[in-house]
GROMACS .gro file of C-alpha atoms in nm:
model
  443
    1MET     CA    1   9.906   9.414  23.394
    2SER     CA    2   9.720   9.101  23.571
    3LYS     CA    3   9.366   9.294  23.506
    4LEU     CA    4   9.473   9.239  23.136
    5ILE     CA    5   9.506   8.875  23.155
    6PRO     CA    6   9.180   8.625  23.159
    7ASN     CA    7   9.134   8.431  23.476
    8ASN     CA    8   9.165   8.081  23.346
    9ARG     CA    9   8.959   7.972  23.643
   10ASN     CA   10   8.662   8.104  23.495
   11SER     CA   11   8.594   7.937  23.168
   12ASN     CA   12   8.325   8.216  23.087
   13ASN     CA   13   8.574   8.521  23.144
   14THR     CA   14   8.822   8.330  22.968
   15LYS     CA   15   8.607   8.290  22.658
   16LEU     CA   16   8.480   8.672  22.654
   17TRP     CA   17   8.868   8.763  22.615
   18LEU     CA   18   8.897   8.502  22.362
   19LYS     CA   19   8.632   8.659  22.167
   20ARG     CA   20   8.756   8.983  22.197
   21GLY     CA   21   9.072   8.867  22.056
   22VAL     CA   22   8.913   8.678  21.761
   23TRP     CA   23   8.745   9.038  21.711
   24LEU     CA   24   9.058   9.205  21.708
   25TYR     CA   25   9.192   8.949  21.450
   26PHE     CA   26   8.894   9.021  21.243
   27TYR     CA   27   8.999   9.402  21.236
   28LEU     CA   28   9.360   9.378  21.184
   29LEU     CA   29   9.294   9.159  20.900
   30LEU     CA   30   9.088   9.419  20.768
   31PHE     CA   31   9.275   9.740  20.849
   32GLU     CA   32   9.649   9.595  20.862
   33GLY     CA   33   9.741   9.727  20.512
   34ALA     CA   34   9.607  10.069  20.625
   35LEU     CA   35   9.846  10.058  20.911
   36ARG     CA   36  10.131   9.956  20.682
   37LYS     CA   37  10.053  10.231  20.403
   38TRP     CA   38   9.912  10.514  20.604
   39VAL     CA   39   9.945  10.516  20.971
   40LEU     CA   40  10.265  10.335  21.081
   41PRO     CA   41  10.475  10.293  20.749
   42SER     CA   42  10.804  10.276  20.912
   43LEU     CA   43  10.664   9.949  21.097
   44SER     CA   44  10.549   9.802  20.774
   45ASP     CA   45  10.785   9.481  20.789
   46ALA     CA   46  10.672   9.403  21.165
   47LEU     CA   47  10.296   9.482  21.110
   48LEU     CA   48  10.330   9.204  20.819
   49VAL     CA   49  10.284   8.948  21.093
   50VAL     CA   50  10.093   9.153  21.342
   51ARG     CA   51   9.848   8.895  21.398
   52ASP     CA   52  10.055   8.598  21.481
   53PRO     CA   53  10.145   8.710  21.832
   54LEU     CA   54   9.779   8.765  21.902
   55VAL     CA   55   9.673   8.410  21.776
   56ILE     CA   56   9.983   8.252  21.995
   57LEU     CA   57   9.832   8.447  22.281
   58LEU     CA   58   9.465   8.349  22.207
   59LEU     CA   59   9.603   7.992  22.140
   60PHE     CA   60   9.767   7.945  22.474
   61PHE     CA   61   9.469   8.074  22.688
   62ALA     CA   62   9.220   7.858  22.476
   63TRP     CA   63   9.443   7.548  22.539
   64LYS     CA   64   9.492   7.668  22.919
   65ALA     CA   65   9.096   7.685  22.970
   66ASN     CA   66   9.035   7.354  22.799
   67ILE     CA   67   8.855   7.542  22.516
   68LEU     CA   68   9.092   7.455  22.247
   69LYS     CA   69   9.031   7.072  22.175
   70ILE     CA   70   9.353   6.912  22.007
   71ASN     CA   71   9.142   6.719  21.754
   72SER     CA   72   9.288   6.499  21.485
   73TYR     CA   73   9.343   6.794  21.210
   74ILE     CA   74   9.564   6.985  21.458
   75LYS     CA   75   9.798   6.667  21.557
   76VAL     CA   76   9.838   6.548  21.201
   77MET     CA   77   9.892   6.910  21.040
   78SER     CA   78  10.133   6.995  21.355
   79ALA     CA   79  10.340   6.657  21.298
   80ILE     CA   80  10.380   6.693  20.949
   81SER     CA   81  10.510   7.075  21.031
   82LEU     CA   82  10.735   6.993  21.264
   83LEU     CA   83  10.891   6.693  21.049
   84ALA     CA   84  10.913   6.972  20.806
   85VAL     CA   85  11.077   7.219  21.004
   86ILE     CA   86  11.360   6.939  21.106
   87THR     CA   87  11.437   6.863  20.743
   88THR     CA   88  11.424   7.220  20.663
   89LEU     CA   89  11.687   7.249  20.887
   90PHE     CA   90  11.893   6.963  20.783
   91THR     CA   91  11.848   6.931  20.412
   92GLY     CA   92  11.675   7.239  20.315
   93HIS     CA   93  11.784   7.626  20.286
   94GLN     CA   94  11.868   7.573  20.657
   95ASN     CA   95  11.785   7.937  20.721
   96ILE     CA   96  11.600   7.951  21.102
   97PHE     CA   97  11.397   8.286  21.017
   98VAL     CA   98  11.301   8.151  20.682
   99THR     CA   99  11.164   7.810  20.860
  100ILE     CA  100  11.006   7.966  21.132
  101TYR     CA  101  10.819   8.205  20.888
  102GLY     CA  102  10.700   7.919  20.699
  103ALA     CA  103  10.596   7.728  20.990
  104ARG     CA  104  10.393   7.938  21.156
  105ILE     CA  105  10.147   7.901  20.889
  106LEU     CA  106  10.034   7.521  20.981
  107LEU     CA  107  10.168   7.529  21.344
  108ILE     CA  108   9.995   7.873  21.444
  109GLN     CA  109   9.735   8.001  21.230
  110PHE     CA  110   9.571   7.659  21.109
  111PRO     CA  111   9.497   7.564  21.474
  112PHE     CA  112   9.342   7.926  21.504
  113VAL     CA  113   9.061   7.798  21.307
  114PHE     CA  114   8.920   7.556  21.587
  115VAL     CA  115   8.944   7.831  21.847
  116ILE     CA  116   8.726   8.075  21.650
  117GLY     CA  117   8.495   7.769  21.583
  118SER     CA  118   8.514   7.738  21.967
  119VAL     CA  119   8.440   8.079  22.087
  120PHE     CA  120   8.226   8.231  21.839
  121ASN     CA  121   7.856   8.144  21.768
  122ARG     CA  122   7.600   8.181  21.529
  123GLU     CA  123   7.486   8.530  21.658
  124ASP     CA  124   7.844   8.631  21.668
  125VAL     CA  125   7.875   8.525  21.297
  126LEU     CA  126   7.547   8.735  21.214
  127LEU     CA  127   7.709   9.040  21.386
  128LEU     CA  128   8.036   9.023  21.197
  129GLY     CA  129   7.809   8.988  20.885
  130LYS     CA  130   7.662   9.354  20.984
  131HIS     CA  131   7.980   9.503  21.073
  132LEU     CA  132   8.096   9.396  20.680
  133LEU     CA  133   7.788   9.523  20.549
  134TYR     CA  134   7.865   9.860  20.736
  135ILE     CA  135   8.224   9.863  20.639
  136ALA     CA  136   8.137   9.792  20.260
  137ILE     CA  137   8.008  10.151  20.250
  138PRO     CA  138   8.333  10.375  20.344
  139MET     CA  139   8.535  10.083  20.177
  140THR     CA  140   8.355  10.119  19.812
  141ILE     CA  141   8.416  10.500  19.848
  142LEU     CA  142   8.785  10.424  19.916
  143ILE     CA  143   8.835  10.222  19.631
  144ALA     CA  144   8.637  10.468  19.399
  145LEU     CA  145   8.881  10.735  19.514
  146GLN     CA  146   9.181  10.499  19.447
  147PHE     CA  147   9.043  10.387  19.088
  148TYR     CA  148   9.011  10.750  18.963
  149SER     CA  149   9.349  10.917  19.175
  150PRO     CA  150   9.694  10.862  19.049
  151GLN     CA  151   9.925  10.606  19.192
  152SER     CA  152  10.096  10.940  19.359
  153ALA     CA  153   9.813  11.022  19.578
  154TRP     CA  154   9.796  10.943  19.930
  155VAL     CA  155   9.488  10.723  19.897
  156ASN     CA  156   9.706  10.490  19.657
  157ARG     CA  157  10.024  10.504  19.868
  158GLY     CA  158  10.215  10.188  19.896
  159VAL     CA  159  10.339   9.962  20.185
  160GLY     CA  160  10.589  10.149  20.394
  161GLY     CA  161  10.494  10.495  20.202
  162ASN     CA  162  10.574  10.384  19.874
  163MET     CA  163  10.514  10.673  19.659
  164GLU     CA  164  10.513  10.447  19.350
  165GLY     CA  165  10.137  10.322  19.451
  166ALA     CA  166   9.975   9.989  19.577
  167GLY     CA  167   9.777   9.973  19.286
  168PHE     CA  168   9.790   9.669  19.026
  169PRO     CA  169   9.770   9.763  18.665
  170GLY     CA  170   9.435   9.653  18.545
  171ALA     CA  171   9.308   9.808  18.170
  172MET     CA  172   9.294  10.152  17.993
  173GLY     CA  173   9.549  10.260  18.231
  174TYR     CA  174   9.345  10.232  18.537
  175PHE     CA  175   9.494  10.048  18.828
  176ARG     CA  176   9.298   9.768  19.032
  177PRO     CA  177   9.276   9.936  19.387
  178PRO     CA  178   9.382   9.758  19.706
  179GLY     CA  179   9.135   9.919  19.926
  180THR     CA  180   9.278   9.912  20.303
  181PHE     CA  181   9.485   9.609  20.224
  182SER     CA  182   9.836   9.601  20.086
  183PHE     CA  183   9.779   9.440  19.791
  184THR     CA  184   9.469   9.411  19.555
  185SER     CA  185   9.439   9.044  19.636
  186GLY     CA  186   9.326   9.152  19.988
  187ASN     CA  187   9.039   9.402  19.845
  188THR     CA  188   8.884   9.100  19.630
  189LEU     CA  189   8.858   8.867  19.912
  190PHE     CA  190   8.689   9.126  20.127
  191TYR     CA  191   8.396   9.176  19.872
  192GLN     CA  192   8.416   8.797  19.810
  193LEU     CA  193   8.326   8.767  20.180
  194LEU     CA  194   8.118   9.029  20.182
  195SER     CA  195   7.883   8.892  19.890
  196CYS     CA  196   7.835   8.581  20.134
  197PHE     CA  197   7.735   8.787  20.390
  198VAL     CA  198   7.476   9.003  20.187
  199LEU     CA  199   7.333   8.693  20.038
  200ILE     CA  200   7.283   8.559  20.400
  201TYR     CA  201   7.091   8.837  20.497
  202TRP     CA  202   6.899   8.873  20.190
  203LEU     CA  203   6.768   8.492  20.324
  204SER     CA  204   6.728   8.633  20.654
  205ALA     CA  205   6.631   9.017  20.621
  206LYS     CA  206   6.429   9.078  20.910
  207TYR     CA  207   6.771   9.051  21.095
  208ILE     CA  208   6.919   9.351  20.943
  209ASN     CA  209   6.862   9.736  20.863
  210LYS     CA  210   6.698   9.715  20.535
  211ILE     CA  211   6.875  10.019  20.413
  212VAL     CA  212   7.185   9.905  20.510
  213LEU     CA  213   7.150   9.603  20.308
  214VAL     CA  214   7.034   9.753  19.977
  215ALA     CA  215   7.335  10.006  20.042
  216ALA     CA  216   7.585   9.703  20.067
  217THR     CA  217   7.438   9.526  19.796
  218LEU     CA  218   7.452   9.827  19.556
  219CYS     CA  219   7.841   9.874  19.682
  220LEU     CA  220   7.911   9.501  19.618
  221VAL     CA  221   7.738   9.550  19.250
  222ILE     CA  222   7.980   9.884  19.194
  223ALA     CA  223   8.268   9.733  19.350
  224ILE     CA  224   8.293   9.460  19.050
  225PRO     CA  225   8.388   9.684  18.801
  226LEU     CA  226   8.596   9.922  19.046
  227SER     CA  227   8.815   9.609  19.127
  228ILE     CA  228   8.898   9.513  18.767
  229SER     CA  229   8.900   9.159  18.927
  230ARG     CA  230   8.767   8.879  18.717
  231ALA     CA  231   8.819   8.664  19.033
  232LEU     CA  232   8.546   8.854  19.201
  233PHE     CA  233   8.308   8.854  18.931
  234PHE     CA  234   8.319   8.460  18.882
  235SER     CA  235   8.338   8.369  19.223
  236ILE     CA  236   7.990   8.597  19.311
  237PHE     CA  237   7.852   8.363  19.021
  238ILE     CA  238   7.935   8.080  19.230
  239PHE     CA  239   7.784   8.227  19.557
  240LEU     CA  240   7.478   8.259  19.384
  241LEU     CA  241   7.420   7.902  19.293
  242PHE     CA  242   7.482   7.836  19.661
  243TYR     CA  243   7.241   8.094  19.747
  244LEU     CA  244   6.965   7.936  19.504
  245THR     CA  245   7.027   7.629  19.668
  246ALA     CA  246   6.953   7.747  20.009
  247LEU     CA  247   6.658   7.929  19.878
  248TYR     CA  248   6.517   7.618  19.725
  249PHE     CA  249   6.511   7.494  20.096
  250LYS     CA  250   6.310   7.829  20.231
  251PRO     CA  251   5.953   7.839  20.229
  252ASN     CA  252   5.773   8.040  19.959
  253PHE     CA  253   6.080   7.966  19.697
  254LEU     CA  254   5.967   8.136  19.379
  255LYS     CA  255   5.812   8.437  19.555
  256LYS     CA  256   6.157   8.507  19.726
  257LEU     CA  257   6.322   8.437  19.394
  258THR     CA  258   6.119   8.663  19.224
  259VAL     CA  259   6.167   8.949  19.461
  260PHE     CA  260   6.559   8.911  19.487
  261LEU     CA  261   6.580   8.891  19.068
  262ILE     CA  262   6.391   9.190  19.054
  263PHE     CA  263   6.582   9.380  19.274
  264ILE     CA  264   6.946   9.271  19.163
  265VAL     CA  265   6.814   9.399  18.830
  266LEU     CA  266   6.675   9.741  18.966
  267VAL     CA  267   7.058   9.767  19.172
  268GLY     CA  268   7.218   9.717  18.842
  269PHE     CA  269   7.039   9.900  18.641
  270ILE     CA  270   7.089  10.197  18.914
  271ALA     CA  271   7.475  10.133  18.929
  272LEU     CA  272   7.530  10.088  18.590
  273ASN     CA  273   7.411  10.418  18.502
  274LEU     CA  274   7.597  10.592  18.743
  275GLU     CA  275   7.846  10.819  18.558
  276PHE     CA  276   8.160  10.720  18.781
  277VAL     CA  277   8.070  10.344  18.733
  278GLY     CA  278   8.051  10.405  18.353
  279THR     CA  279   8.403  10.423  18.288
  280ALA     CA  280   8.525  10.157  18.541
  281THR     CA  281   8.300   9.937  18.358
  282GLU     CA  282   8.451  10.015  18.029
  283ALA     CA  283   8.788   9.935  18.193
  284PHE     CA  284   8.677   9.596  18.332
  285SER     CA  285   8.528   9.484  18.002
  286SER     CA  286   8.845   9.573  17.844
  287ARG     CA  287   9.031   9.360  18.123
  288PHE     CA  288   8.802   9.073  18.076
  289GLU     CA  289   8.825   9.068  17.711
  290SER     CA  290   9.205   9.085  17.708
  291ALA     CA  291   9.261   8.820  17.983
  292SER     CA  292   8.983   8.614  17.822
  293GLU     CA  293   9.195   8.606  17.514
  294THR     CA  294   9.513   8.486  17.716
  295GLU     CA  295   9.389   8.265  17.966
  296GLY     CA  296   9.037   8.171  17.857
  297GLY     CA  297   8.694   8.263  18.015
  298LEU     CA  298   8.548   8.064  18.307
  299GLU     CA  299   8.760   7.776  18.218
  300GLY     CA  300   9.085   7.960  18.236
  301THR     CA  301   9.024   8.176  18.540
  302LEU     CA  302   8.841   7.886  18.724
  303VAL     CA  303   8.902   7.512  18.606
  304ASN     CA  304   9.255   7.541  18.497
  305ARG     CA  305   9.364   7.765  18.792
  306TYR     CA  306   9.159   7.521  19.040
  307LEU     CA  307   9.172   7.178  18.888
  308GLY     CA  308   9.472   7.207  18.725
  309GLY     CA  309   9.690   7.309  19.033
  310PHE     CA  310   9.715   6.920  19.145
  311ILE     CA  311   9.835   6.799  18.811
  312LYS     CA  312  10.096   7.095  18.782
  313ALA     CA  313  10.203   7.023  19.142
  314ILE     CA  314  10.262   6.656  19.038
  315SER     CA  315  10.435   6.701  18.734
  316ASN     CA  316  10.680   6.943  18.867
  317THR     CA  317  10.838   6.737  19.136
  318ALA     CA  318  11.083   6.573  18.927
  319ASP     CA  319  11.345   6.817  19.080
  320THR     CA  320  11.223   6.882  19.369
  321PRO     CA  321  11.428   6.702  19.680
  322PHE     CA  322  11.249   6.431  19.858
  323PHE     CA  323  11.176   6.678  20.147
  324GLY     CA  324  11.136   6.970  19.942
  325HIS     CA  325  11.384   7.297  19.934
  326GLY     CA  326  11.255   7.403  20.279
  327LEU     CA  327  10.959   7.579  20.466
  328GLY     CA  328  10.907   7.924  20.388
  329MET     CA  329  11.107   7.964  20.087
  330GLY     CA  330  10.824   7.959  19.830
  331THR     CA  331  10.690   8.294  19.997
  332ASN     CA  332  10.800   8.660  19.901
  333VAL     CA  333  10.932   8.719  20.263
  334GLY     CA  334  11.138   8.389  20.231
  335SER     CA  335  11.261   8.476  19.900
  336GLN     CA  336  11.359   8.834  20.072
  337LEU     CA  337  11.554   8.683  20.336
  338LEU     CA  338  11.730   8.422  20.140
  339THR     CA  339  11.800   8.649  19.788
  340GLY     CA  340  11.728   8.992  19.885
  341GLY     CA  341  11.443   9.015  19.630
  342ARG     CA  342  11.131   8.938  19.593
  343ALA     CA  343  11.031   8.639  19.358
  344PHE     CA  344  10.862   8.300  19.360
  345LEU     CA  345  11.174   8.082  19.399
  346ILE     CA  346  10.948   7.755  19.388
  347ASP     CA  347  10.598   7.832  19.248
  348GLU     CA  348  10.299   8.090  19.282
  349GLU     CA  349  10.030   7.804  19.273
  350GLU     CA  350   9.962   7.686  19.616
  351TRP     CA  351  10.014   7.309  19.561
  352ALA     CA  352  10.321   7.297  19.381
  353ARG     CA  353  10.445   7.558  19.659
  354THR     CA  354  10.348   7.336  19.926
  355ILE     CA  355  10.485   7.038  19.760
  356GLY     CA  356  10.821   7.239  19.668
  357GLU     CA  357  10.871   7.315  19.993
  358MET     CA  358  10.800   7.036  20.183
  359GLY     CA  359  10.880   6.722  19.955
  360LEU     CA  360  10.586   6.518  19.811
  361LEU     CA  361  10.521   6.309  20.111
  362LEU     CA  362  10.490   6.573  20.339
  363GLY     CA  363  10.348   6.805  20.120
  364LEU     CA  364  10.071   6.586  20.017
  365GLY     CA  365   9.979   6.508  20.377
  366VAL     CA  366   9.915   6.885  20.426
  367ILE     CA  367   9.738   6.919  20.085
  368LEU     CA  368   9.513   6.574  20.205
  369ILE     CA  369   9.432   6.762  20.551
  370ARG     CA  370   9.301   7.064  20.371
  371VAL     CA  371   9.072   6.890  20.107
  372VAL     CA  372   8.951   6.632  20.370
  373LEU     CA  373   8.836   6.959  20.604
  374SER     CA  374   8.698   7.097  20.311
  375ILE     CA  375   8.468   6.775  20.240
  376ARG     CA  376   8.364   6.746  20.574
  377LEU     CA  377   8.259   7.090  20.584
  378SER     CA  378   8.065   7.035  20.275
  379LEU     CA  379   7.878   6.750  20.404
  380SER     CA  380   7.817   6.915  20.748
  381SER     CA  381   7.685   7.244  20.567
  382PHE     CA  382   7.429   7.088  20.356
  383LYS     CA  383   7.298   6.881  20.663
  384ALA     CA  384   7.283   7.234  20.865
  385LEU     CA  385   7.093   7.372  20.550
  386LYS     CA  386   6.835   7.104  20.531
  387HIS     CA  387   6.771   7.214  20.922
  388GLN     CA  388   6.702   7.540  20.819
  389ASN     CA  389   7.040   7.676  20.878
  390HIS     CA  390   7.162   7.830  20.617
  391ILE     CA  391   7.467   8.050  20.732
  392PRO     CA  392   7.713   7.735  20.708
  393TRP     CA  393   7.618   7.657  20.341
  394MET     CA  394   7.674   8.047  20.214
  395LEU     CA  395   8.001   8.079  20.384
  396LEU     CA  396   8.122   7.724  20.236
  397GLY     CA  397   8.142   7.888  19.887
  398PHE     CA  398   8.427   8.134  20.007
  399VAL     CA  399   8.565   7.881  20.204
  400LEU     CA  400   8.609   7.620  19.924
  401LEU     CA  401   8.783   7.888  19.715
  402ASN     CA  402   9.029   7.955  19.995
  403VAL     CA  403   9.113   7.653  20.226
  404PRO     CA  404   9.181   7.345  19.950
  405GLN     CA  405   9.423   7.552  19.701
  406GLY     CA  406   9.418   7.911  19.846
  407GLN     CA  407   9.744   8.078  19.836
  408TRP     CA  408   9.835   8.047  20.210
  409GLN     CA  409  10.195   8.204  20.139
  410PHE     CA  410  10.022   8.543  20.144
  411PRO     CA  411   9.966   8.677  20.461
  412THR     CA  412   9.628   8.832  20.390
  413ASN     CA  413   9.497   8.529  20.168
  414LEU     CA  414   9.603   8.318  20.501
  415GLY     CA  415   9.405   8.532  20.723
  416PHE     CA  416   9.082   8.499  20.523
  417ALA     CA  417   9.108   8.147  20.458
  418ILE     CA  418   9.145   8.078  20.859
  419PHE     CA  419   8.901   8.339  20.970
  420SER     CA  420   8.629   8.222  20.714
  421THR     CA  421   8.676   7.870  20.820
  422GLY     CA  422   8.671   7.935  21.165
  423ILE     CA  423   8.336   8.142  21.141
  424LEU     CA  424   8.183   7.857  20.928
  425LEU     CA  425   8.249   7.634  21.224
  426ALA     CA  426   8.097   7.890  21.438
  427SER     CA  427   7.793   7.913  21.270
  428PHE     CA  428   7.671   7.572  21.323
  429ASN     CA  429   7.384   7.515  21.594
  430GLN     CA  430   7.499   7.316  21.893
  431LYS     CA  431   7.300   7.025  21.821
  432ILE     CA  432   7.408   7.019  21.480
  433MET     CA  433   7.777   7.080  21.591
  434GLU     CA  434   7.798   6.780  21.872
  435LYS     CA  435   7.575   6.518  21.650
  436GLN     CA  436   7.651   6.577  21.288
  437PHE     CA  437   8.016   6.748  21.300
  438PRO     CA  438   8.241   6.653  21.595
  439LEU     CA  439   8.551   6.848  21.452
  440GLN     CA  440   8.614   7.001  21.776
  441SER     CA  441   8.665   6.678  21.949
  442ARG     CA  442   8.773   6.402  21.670
  443LEU     CA  443   8.851   6.348  21.322
   0.00000   0.00000   0.00000
């Protein structure tokens, strides 16, 4: 057993073990749903939080080896969380298990961002991107099988071996495929993160096998209609804006832009002429039109959902106790433990849930930390871009969609938000990290 525990007297050895732990977190994030659906369905409830014990262990060893710096973000977030735990147990729902489940988001997962940022480096981030590009190929084959298979098929089996299926109604009788994840949102997040790395490697194609890059790009284009996800479709346009900004700072801007546009047109033409993609495209178009009628187009999907969240969160506080209803009450697990059924007891929107659980004062504190962190990441990523390090900037689009207002009550969404922020931190050059982005040491 002692051989499995890192020697904290050797910082390099500890860092190596921590790095392996981060890789394990990454793969558990991608395949936790597969374990819950296909491999160990009887342990699906326990596997829902399988990454939490790993994070606790990594936090402990990182702190013990003085690798994790307890910065102001961690201090303030932990203080607010501990106050929320106390108020939950005294004035909230008073369920200790629901409280622990809710508190783990900010007390355990949030500090892990800075562990990833400390033990990973730019080369690790690029290597992780390569892994994603390779995984995209079998993942796309899987979601194609799920799309065209009935919900009773093995590939569509739900969490715990549920024979009703894990797909979510899409359009024309087809369901949105979840891939290896427990729910379809995980599949959307996977392809969003993949798109960031595909664009990163189009900016630095010499670091990747060209065949793999082309295959991953084709998989990404094919996945858009197969996913029946408007969020994926619109987010890729946002990432393309980040890509064009990064490309502008590269030599031979017009030449590279022309090559990229020609390639995208060719890939799109090939994808749309594949027979199995045609039906998916029709379903996606139908979903797009019906949703646009009820929610609106880009405004309904991004503006109202993203910017309207704060207004909704504040306007719904009239019936909210000063210290909220209690940590974890706004999560599906909390609902299950408190009422025996899954429902949004507070609100589905993240900021409204946060304030509903913690109250206006503490809830706004958490929101402020997430927004300030996002602003600091944005400013430093742009500085890095001007120093010819485009990786943070390209990851920033994904982070901004998932950190300020991402739905952290869902374990998969939380995992992608935490992991993407950590690798964004890790992607800074050391010189830039020390002089322009001292998040590891101070606010």
